[in-house]
Amino acid sequence: MVMNTKKSINTAKIIEAIIYFVFIVMILIYIYPFMRLVLTSVGANPNTVPPQFIPSNTTFEGYELFIFNPSMSLWLINSLIFTFGVTLGSTALAIFAGYALSRLNFPGRSFFFWFIIFGMMMPGIMLYVPLFILLIKMRLINTYIGLLVPPMASAYNVFLMKQAFDAVPKDFEEAAIIDGASTATIVFKILLPLIRPTLITMILFNIVWNWNNFAWPWFVAPDRKFWTLPLGVYLTSWSYTVKFWQYASGAVLLLIPPLTLYTIANIYFIRGLRIAGLKR
Amino acid sequence: MSIVMRLMTFMNVRIRNLLIALLLMLPFLVLYVIFTIVPAIYAFYYSLYRTSPTGDKYVGLGNYVYYLSGQDSRFVYGMTNVLIYGLFNALSILISLLIAWIFSSPYMKSKFSNLVLIIMLLPMVISWVALGMALNQSTSSIIGIIRYFNNNIEIQHPAASLSFAVYYVGLMLVWGSLGYNTMLLISTIKSIPQDYIDAAKVDGASEWQIFRHVTLPLIKNILIFILVNAAIVAFNIFDPVATLTGGGPAWVSTSVAFYAARQLMYAYNYGGACAMGVITIVIVLTLSLLQYRLIYKRLA
Amino acid sequence: MVRVTLIELTKIFGRPPHHVVAVDNLNLEIKDGEFLGLLGPSGCGKTTTLRLIAGLEIPTKGKIYFDDNDVTNLPPKDRDVAMVFQSYAVYPHMKVFDNIAFPLKIRKLPKNEITERVKRIAEYLGIENLLDRMPSQLSGGQLQRVALARALVREPKVFLFDEPLSNLDAKLRIEARGFLRKLQKDLGITSIYVTHDQAEAMVICDRIAVLNHGRLQQLGTPQELYEKPSNIFVATFIGSPPMNIVRGSIEEEQKALFFIIENKVKIPLNKTYYEILSNYTGKDVLLGIRPEDVKVSKYGGIIQGKVYVSEYLGNVLYVRVRLPVEKEIIIQGTGDRPYDIGEDVTIDINLNKVHFFDAKTEKLIL
């Protein structure tokens, strides 16, 4: 009996060691790149041998450039407009459409549902290609409308809202109807509060996704005036005149908002990723 | 307005609901049709033309023949890379399975595993613009450290290497998706009723035997679903390619999506890009339908 | 075929101040070959105790012995116990044959031996025709026998049952009760049976350990528990319908003792109890009497009352009578005919079967 416990203690120790090893490896490989980026942004050159961890000339010039330089701070403003505009728009659209699909019994409901699912099955990026052509014909390239409006038609959001509404038992609505409430009151005072967690998760997710999106603005807004922050940072990083600590600062500025949101609203994000992953 | 309301009360409830529903869905539907459905149709239409600054010429299936027969080396790179990236995605899932198993074992202190998971999920909330830059610089710095200790080694940055760029991007794909896949698999593993695990313990199975005979078979369906997803996602890969290697050097690491985008924007090759788009859409749709059949088989 | 001994077994979940003491200092010895019941309401710690014996939980304090071996820190696979779960836990992705064979396959026994043992057990339990089916195709009763087969095929030292009959319908449950008891007697394997159904425990087990809030209330044979409950909890938990409990005090008048309720009802007590009860003169006690020892009739009883409700069950007729006191006290007894609500009746109590309890702790007499 003593031998048995000794063996199980040993295996337990080995397993614990493996677990801690995995922990440390994971933490290292995910923290190091960000740390490296921040160091580069203040002037530490990553390309020298050995790479600099302490900058030879500490400089905040990169940050100043992005914040105070009008052509670059414009990108920041565009990002804000884009992020909040699209999030607001697609959320509103999704709430209405999701409510209709979930709560209203009308002929053709399943057709519309599958119609939307079909849209979710399309590979997103590849649709940008013909979409670009369409927008040129509509003369919406390099306009705020062309930038903001198309992404508002988010089938994912509609699907999420429909699922959220579905999850609310009909009893609540029926009790309110018997009590004499109007549809508007029911939606705003009862349904929306009940789906609040999912709604918040979806909104947070949308904010982060829209803020980080650079492929879409790249297609739709080639004119510098309309660049969003990620696009601006990306395109300047390929240029030879911009210095490495400059575009690194841009990248750091770029990741601060989502990172802060993520740290604060941690629970919502994890729930959101789980829902999003199993949604199909 | 009230006249409309009064009129509406006379109609059949279902018809009335239809009208209300259409009204509510209208904004979304309008945008959806214009910006998702119409482009899909456009893609088919334009793919039949060869476009150039001098004029468009109808070529029927010419574009498809051109790309699918392998005459465009960059498209070939794109397609093979999509396959390779798909495999890397699958690799990421397998590694995540292992990590998920470790993280859901009883030896794990859940507070730590939550913390590590949160850190591993960082790539999901940060733009690839920043990620690509951070990763490239980290790789440079590591190369720099190695070369500092051994002056004679000549290591080329993988993003600039003809032979390794693809694998570099693939590896970074694994890095980016580990957190998400692990989290997904952990919740899948945890969804197995504890009774089955307890019964296996009492029956005498070791941790590994439990994993192999009980856990794995019970998550098999979701695992397959996730793997098919990995294949579908591979077709959409754009951001990592754009920010890590820019598709190069010499287009070796490009994905189909990236190449199509560049053809469109810089070479004004609408027809070609659309043809590539249609090919991708067809493949992805097939895979998606396969996925749905898998779900229904599981529910049945 | 072992003796299981629990010494000061304690299990605490969580940390103060939100901790839960699931099992509180349990001392119990289960004899070799005995069928012991762990009986109690939900949350009393019986399932936790079972899981501790199985090795699925590690005790916070205390020890567990199989014969003279300390198994407290051994994992389940080294204890050689078998368990039948409430949900049966039949692996849904394996055929019935593979389910039963699983414990043997894990131990890497030779294939032909596995086949032979599985077939033998399946025949013994009458499920040999189900061996090729998948669990999803089986009924509750069949699944239960598969779970049993899987536990039996190993010939373990101890058998653990976690409410195995609660998912069956009433008729099957009654059939299965007898079947399980006979099975255990034939095999002679030490068995521990968790249930919240006192009738089930009474029918199946040799001895029963009654638990509440993690503590052992009483350990004894069904007869001992029924006729000599050691506290109020056991008295009211065992037996259906439950024992009547009435609060009152003991008064003495000319060397005779009486049980007084609110100075309005006075019940004379047997002289034989004088010795013990006289210590309680003037104090509050609880009187307990089972409904079958209370007769309700129109005339002739010692206490008057008004009928609260009649319950006709076919083979027996229960009448609930409200006593003429301030507080609402209702006594359930057997009646000779169905009375109307509000009718005046009399109650007669068999004074030889009366129990007295001190403010919930002790029991005094039969």
mmCIF file with all atom_site columns, C-alpha atoms in Angstrom, chain B residues 189-284:
data_model
loop_
_atom_site.group_PDB
_atom_site.id
_atom_site.type_symbol
_atom_site.label_atom_id
_atom_site.label_alt_id
_atom_site.label_comp_id
_atom_site.label_asym_id
_atom_site.label_entity_id
_atom_site.label_seq_id
_atom_site.pdbx_PDB_ins_code
_atom_site.Cartn_x
_atom_site.Cartn_y
_atom_site.Cartn_z
_atom_site.occupancy
_atom_site.B_iso_or_equiv
_atom_site.pdbx_formal_charge
_atom_site.auth_seq_id
_atom_site.auth_comp_id
_atom_site.auth_asym_id
_atom_site.auth_atom_id
_atom_site.pdbx_PDB_model_num
ATOM 1  C CA . ILE B 1 189 ? -14.296 18.171 -23.014 1.00 0.00 ? 189 ILE B CA 1
ATOM 2  C CA . LYS B 1 190 ? -16.026 19.663 -20.008 1.00 0.00 ? 190 LYS B CA 1
ATOM 3  C CA . SER B 1 191 ? -19.405 19.061 -21.611 1.00 0.00 ? 191 SER B CA 1
ATOM 4  C CA . ILE B 1 192 ? -18.974 15.323 -21.229 1.00 0.00 ? 192 ILE B CA 1
ATOM 5  C CA . PRO B 1 193 ? -21.120 14.235 -18.254 1.00 0.00 ? 193 PRO B CA 1
ATOM 6  C CA . GLN B 1 194 ? -18.882 13.576 -15.301 1.00 0.00 ? 194 GLN B CA 1
ATOM 7  C CA . ASP B 1 195 ? -20.596 10.240 -14.670 1.00 0.00 ? 195 ASP B CA 1
ATOM 8  C CA . TYR B 1 196 ? -18.896 8.609  -17.646 1.00 0.00 ? 196 TYR B CA 1
ATOM 9  C CA . ILE B 1 197 ? -15.500 9.709  -16.408 1.00 0.00 ? 197 ILE B CA 1
ATOM 10 C CA . ASP B 1 198 ? -16.263 8.521  -12.871 1.00 0.00 ? 198 ASP B CA 1
ATOM 11 C CA . ALA B 1 199 ? -17.492 5.173  -14.134 1.00 0.00 ? 199 ALA B CA 1
ATOM 12 C CA . ALA B 1 200 ? -14.306 4.711  -16.117 1.00 0.00 ? 200 ALA B CA 1
ATOM 13 C CA . LYS B 1 201 ? -12.216 5.587  -13.075 1.00 0.00 ? 201 LYS B CA 1
ATOM 14 C CA . VAL B 1 202 ? -14.011 3.014  -10.953 1.00 0.00 ? 202 VAL B CA 1
ATOM 15 C CA . ASP B 1 203 ? -13.726 0.516  -13.794 1.00 0.00 ? 203 ASP B CA 1
ATOM 16 C CA . GLY B 1 204 ? -9.998  0.885  -13.378 1.00 0.00 ? 204 GLY B CA 1
ATOM 17 C CA . ALA B 1 205 ? -8.882  3.084  -16.261 1.00 0.00 ? 205 ALA B CA 1
ATOM 18 C CA . SER B 1 206 ? -5.811  5.309  -16.029 1.00 0.00 ? 206 SER B CA 1
ATOM 19 C CA . GLU B 1 207 ? -5.982  8.980  -17.073 1.00 0.00 ? 207 GLU B CA 1
ATOM 20 C CA . TRP B 1 208 ? -4.675  8.198  -20.526 1.00 0.00 ? 208 TRP B CA 1
ATOM 21 C CA . GLN B 1 209 ? -7.057  5.237  -20.949 1.00 0.00 ? 209 GLN B CA 1
ATOM 22 C CA . ILE B 1 210 ? -9.957  7.467  -19.958 1.00 0.00 ? 210 ILE B CA 1
ATOM 23 C CA . PHE B 1 211 ? -8.908  10.031 -22.542 1.00 0.00 ? 211 PHE B CA 1
ATOM 24 C CA . ARG B 1 212 ? -8.514  7.464  -25.275 1.00 0.00 ? 212 ARG B CA 1
ATOM 25 C CA . HIS B 1 213 ? -11.592 5.293  -24.681 1.00 0.00 ? 213 HIS B CA 1
ATOM 26 C CA . VAL B 1 214 ? -14.117 7.711  -23.219 1.00 0.00 ? 214 VAL B CA 1
ATOM 27 C CA . THR B 1 215 ? -13.273 11.385 -23.774 1.00 0.00 ? 215 THR B CA 1
ATOM 28 C CA . LEU B 1 216 ? -11.996 11.210 -27.328 1.00 0.00 ? 216 LEU B CA 1
ATOM 29 C CA . PRO B 1 217 ? -14.848 9.153  -28.817 1.00 0.00 ? 217 PRO B CA 1
ATOM 30 C CA . LEU B 1 218 ? -17.397 11.406 -27.182 1.00 0.00 ? 218 LEU B CA 1
ATOM 31 C CA . ILE B 1 219 ? -15.915 14.600 -28.620 1.00 0.00 ? 219 ILE B CA 1
ATOM 32 C CA . LYS B 1 220 ? -15.179 13.018 -31.975 1.00 0.00 ? 220 LYS B CA 1
ATOM 33 C CA . ASN B 1 221 ? -18.081 14.713 -33.710 1.00 0.00 ? 221 ASN B CA 1
ATOM 34 C CA . ILE B 1 222 ? -17.233 18.204 -32.611 1.00 0.00 ? 222 ILE B CA 1
ATOM 35 C CA . LEU B 1 223 ? -13.594 17.569 -33.385 1.00 0.00 ? 223 LEU B CA 1
ATOM 36 C CA . ILE B 1 224 ? -14.380 16.665 -36.964 1.00 0.00 ? 224 ILE B CA 1
ATOM 37 C CA . PHE B 1 225 ? -16.570 19.725 -37.245 1.00 0.00 ? 225 PHE B CA 1
ATOM 38 C CA . ILE B 1 226 ? -13.735 21.917 -36.036 1.00 0.00 ? 226 ILE B CA 1
ATOM 39 C CA . LEU B 1 227 ? -11.310 20.287 -38.451 1.00 0.00 ? 227 LEU B CA 1
ATOM 40 C CA . VAL B 1 228 ? -13.567 20.951 -41.430 1.00 0.00 ? 228 VAL B CA 1
ATOM 41 C CA . ASN B 1 229 ? -13.829 24.496 -40.168 1.00 0.00 ? 229 ASN B CA 1
ATOM 42 C CA . ALA B 1 230 ? -10.055 24.726 -40.251 1.00 0.00 ? 230 ALA B CA 1
ATOM 43 C CA . ALA B 1 231 ? -10.142 23.863 -43.922 1.00 0.00 ? 231 ALA B CA 1
ATOM 44 C CA . ILE B 1 232 ? -12.779 26.500 -44.643 1.00 0.00 ? 232 ILE B CA 1
ATOM 45 C CA . VAL B 1 233 ? -10.938 29.147 -42.686 1.00 0.00 ? 233 VAL B CA 1
ATOM 46 C CA . ALA B 1 234 ? -7.786  28.422 -44.648 1.00 0.00 ? 234 ALA B CA 1
ATOM 47 C CA . PHE B 1 235 ? -9.437  29.777 -47.762 1.00 0.00 ? 235 PHE B CA 1
ATOM 48 C CA . ASN B 1 236 ? -10.121 33.053 -46.091 1.00 0.00 ? 236 ASN B CA 1
ATOM 49 C CA . ILE B 1 237 ? -6.590  33.698 -44.886 1.00 0.00 ? 237 ILE B CA 1
ATOM 50 C CA . PHE B 1 238 ? -5.660  37.242 -45.692 1.00 0.00 ? 238 PHE B CA 1
ATOM 51 C CA . ASP B 1 239 ? -4.479  39.239 -42.719 1.00 0.00 ? 239 ASP B CA 1
ATOM 52 C CA . PRO B 1 240 ? -1.553  37.090 -41.606 1.00 0.00 ? 240 PRO B CA 1
ATOM 53 C CA . VAL B 1 241 ? -0.237  36.769 -45.139 1.00 0.00 ? 241 VAL B CA 1
ATOM 54 C CA . ALA B 1 242 ? -0.524  40.479 -45.738 1.00 0.00 ? 242 ALA B CA 1
ATOM 55 C CA . THR B 1 243 ? 1.152   41.519 -42.522 1.00 0.00 ? 243 THR B CA 1
ATOM 56 C CA . LEU B 1 244 ? 3.834   38.881 -42.122 1.00 0.00 ? 244 LEU B CA 1
ATOM 57 C CA . THR B 1 245 ? 5.264   38.452 -45.569 1.00 0.00 ? 245 THR B CA 1
ATOM 58 C CA . GLY B 1 246 ? 3.163   40.500 -47.929 1.00 0.00 ? 246 GLY B CA 1
ATOM 59 C CA . GLY B 1 247 ? 2.670   37.330 -49.895 1.00 0.00 ? 247 GLY B CA 1
ATOM 60 C CA . GLY B 1 248 ? 6.316   37.024 -50.698 1.00 0.00 ? 248 GLY B CA 1
ATOM 61 C CA . PRO B 1 249 ? 9.019   36.758 -51.348 1.00 0.00 ? 249 PRO B CA 1
ATOM 62 C CA . ALA B 1 250 ? 7.972   36.359 -54.977 1.00 0.00 ? 250 ALA B CA 1
ATOM 63 C CA . TRP B 1 251 ? 4.492   35.266 -54.035 1.00 0.00 ? 251 TRP B CA 1
ATOM 64 C CA . VAL B 1 252 ? 5.549   31.998 -52.454 1.00 0.00 ? 252 VAL B CA 1
ATOM 65 C CA . SER B 1 253 ? 3.591   32.537 -49.294 1.00 0.00 ? 253 SER B CA 1
ATOM 66 C CA . THR B 1 254 ? 0.504   34.065 -50.787 1.00 0.00 ? 254 THR B CA 1
ATOM 67 C CA . SER B 1 255 ? -2.991  32.790 -50.221 1.00 0.00 ? 255 SER B CA 1
ATOM 68 C CA . VAL B 1 256 ? -5.671  32.781 -52.866 1.00 0.00 ? 256 VAL B CA 1
ATOM 69 C CA . ALA B 1 257 ? -7.563  35.589 -51.192 1.00 0.00 ? 257 ALA B CA 1
ATOM 70 C CA . PHE B 1 258 ? -4.512  37.788 -50.991 1.00 0.00 ? 258 PHE B CA 1
ATOM 71 C CA . TYR B 1 259 ? -3.476  37.172 -54.549 1.00 0.00 ? 259 TYR B CA 1
ATOM 72 C CA . ALA B 1 260 ? -6.969  37.845 -55.817 1.00 0.00 ? 260 ALA B CA 1
ATOM 73 C CA . ALA B 1 261 ? -7.044  41.088 -53.885 1.00 0.00 ? 261 ALA B CA 1
ATOM 74 C CA . ARG B 1 262 ? -3.777  42.226 -55.360 1.00 0.00 ? 262 ARG B CA 1
ATOM 75 C CA . GLN B 1 263 ? -4.849  41.281 -58.856 1.00 0.00 ? 263 GLN B CA 1
ATOM 76 C CA . LEU B 1 264 ? -7.915  43.346 -58.363 1.00 0.00 ? 264 LEU B CA 1
ATOM 77 C CA . MET B 1 265 ? -6.377  46.429 -56.847 1.00 0.00 ? 265 MET B CA 1
ATOM 78 C CA . TYR B 1 266 ? -3.085  46.708 -58.605 1.00 0.00 ? 266 TYR B CA 1
ATOM 79 C CA . ALA B 1 267 ? -3.461  44.881 -61.858 1.00 0.00 ? 267 ALA B CA 1
ATOM 80 C CA . TYR B 1 268 ? -7.088  45.793 -62.454 1.00 0.00 ? 268 TYR B CA 1
ATOM 81 C CA . ASN B 1 269 ? -7.686  42.214 -63.397 1.00 0.00 ? 269 ASN B CA 1
ATOM 82 C CA . TYR B 1 270 ? -11.357 42.103 -62.423 1.00 0.00 ? 270 TYR B CA 1
ATOM 83 C CA . GLY B 1 271 ? -12.134 39.040 -64.444 1.00 0.00 ? 271 GLY B CA 1
ATOM 84 C CA . GLY B 1 272 ? -9.315  36.963 -63.081 1.00 0.00 ? 272 GLY B CA 1
ATOM 85 C CA . ALA B 1 273 ? -9.904  37.992 -59.518 1.00 0.00 ? 273 ALA B CA 1
ATOM 86 C CA . CYS B 1 274 ? -13.579 37.164 -59.833 1.00 0.00 ? 274 CYS B CA 1
ATOM 87 C CA . ALA B 1 275 ? -12.814 33.789 -61.338 1.00 0.00 ? 275 ALA B CA 1
ATOM 88 C CA . MET B 1 276 ? -10.558 33.009 -58.404 1.00 0.00 ? 276 MET B CA 1
ATOM 89 C CA . GLY B 1 277 ? -13.332 34.215 -56.154 1.00 0.00 ? 277 GLY B CA 1
ATOM 90 C CA . VAL B 1 278 ? -15.882 31.916 -57.700 1.00 0.00 ? 278 VAL B CA 1
ATOM 91 C CA . ILE B 1 279 ? -13.568 28.927 -57.474 1.00 0.00 ? 279 ILE B CA 1
ATOM 92 C CA . THR B 1 280 ? -13.061 29.661 -53.791 1.00 0.00 ? 280 THR B CA 1
ATOM 93 C CA . ILE B 1 281 ? -16.748 30.186 -53.136 1.00 0.00 ? 281 ILE B CA 1
ATOM 94 C CA . VAL B 1 282 ? -17.606 26.872 -54.733 1.00 0.00 ? 282 VAL B CA 1
ATOM 95 C CA . ILE B 1 283 ? -15.058 24.968 -52.679 1.00 0.00 ? 283 ILE B CA 1
ATOM 96 C CA . VAL B 1 284 ? -15.995 26.672 -49.439 1.00 0.00 ? 284 VAL B CA 1
#
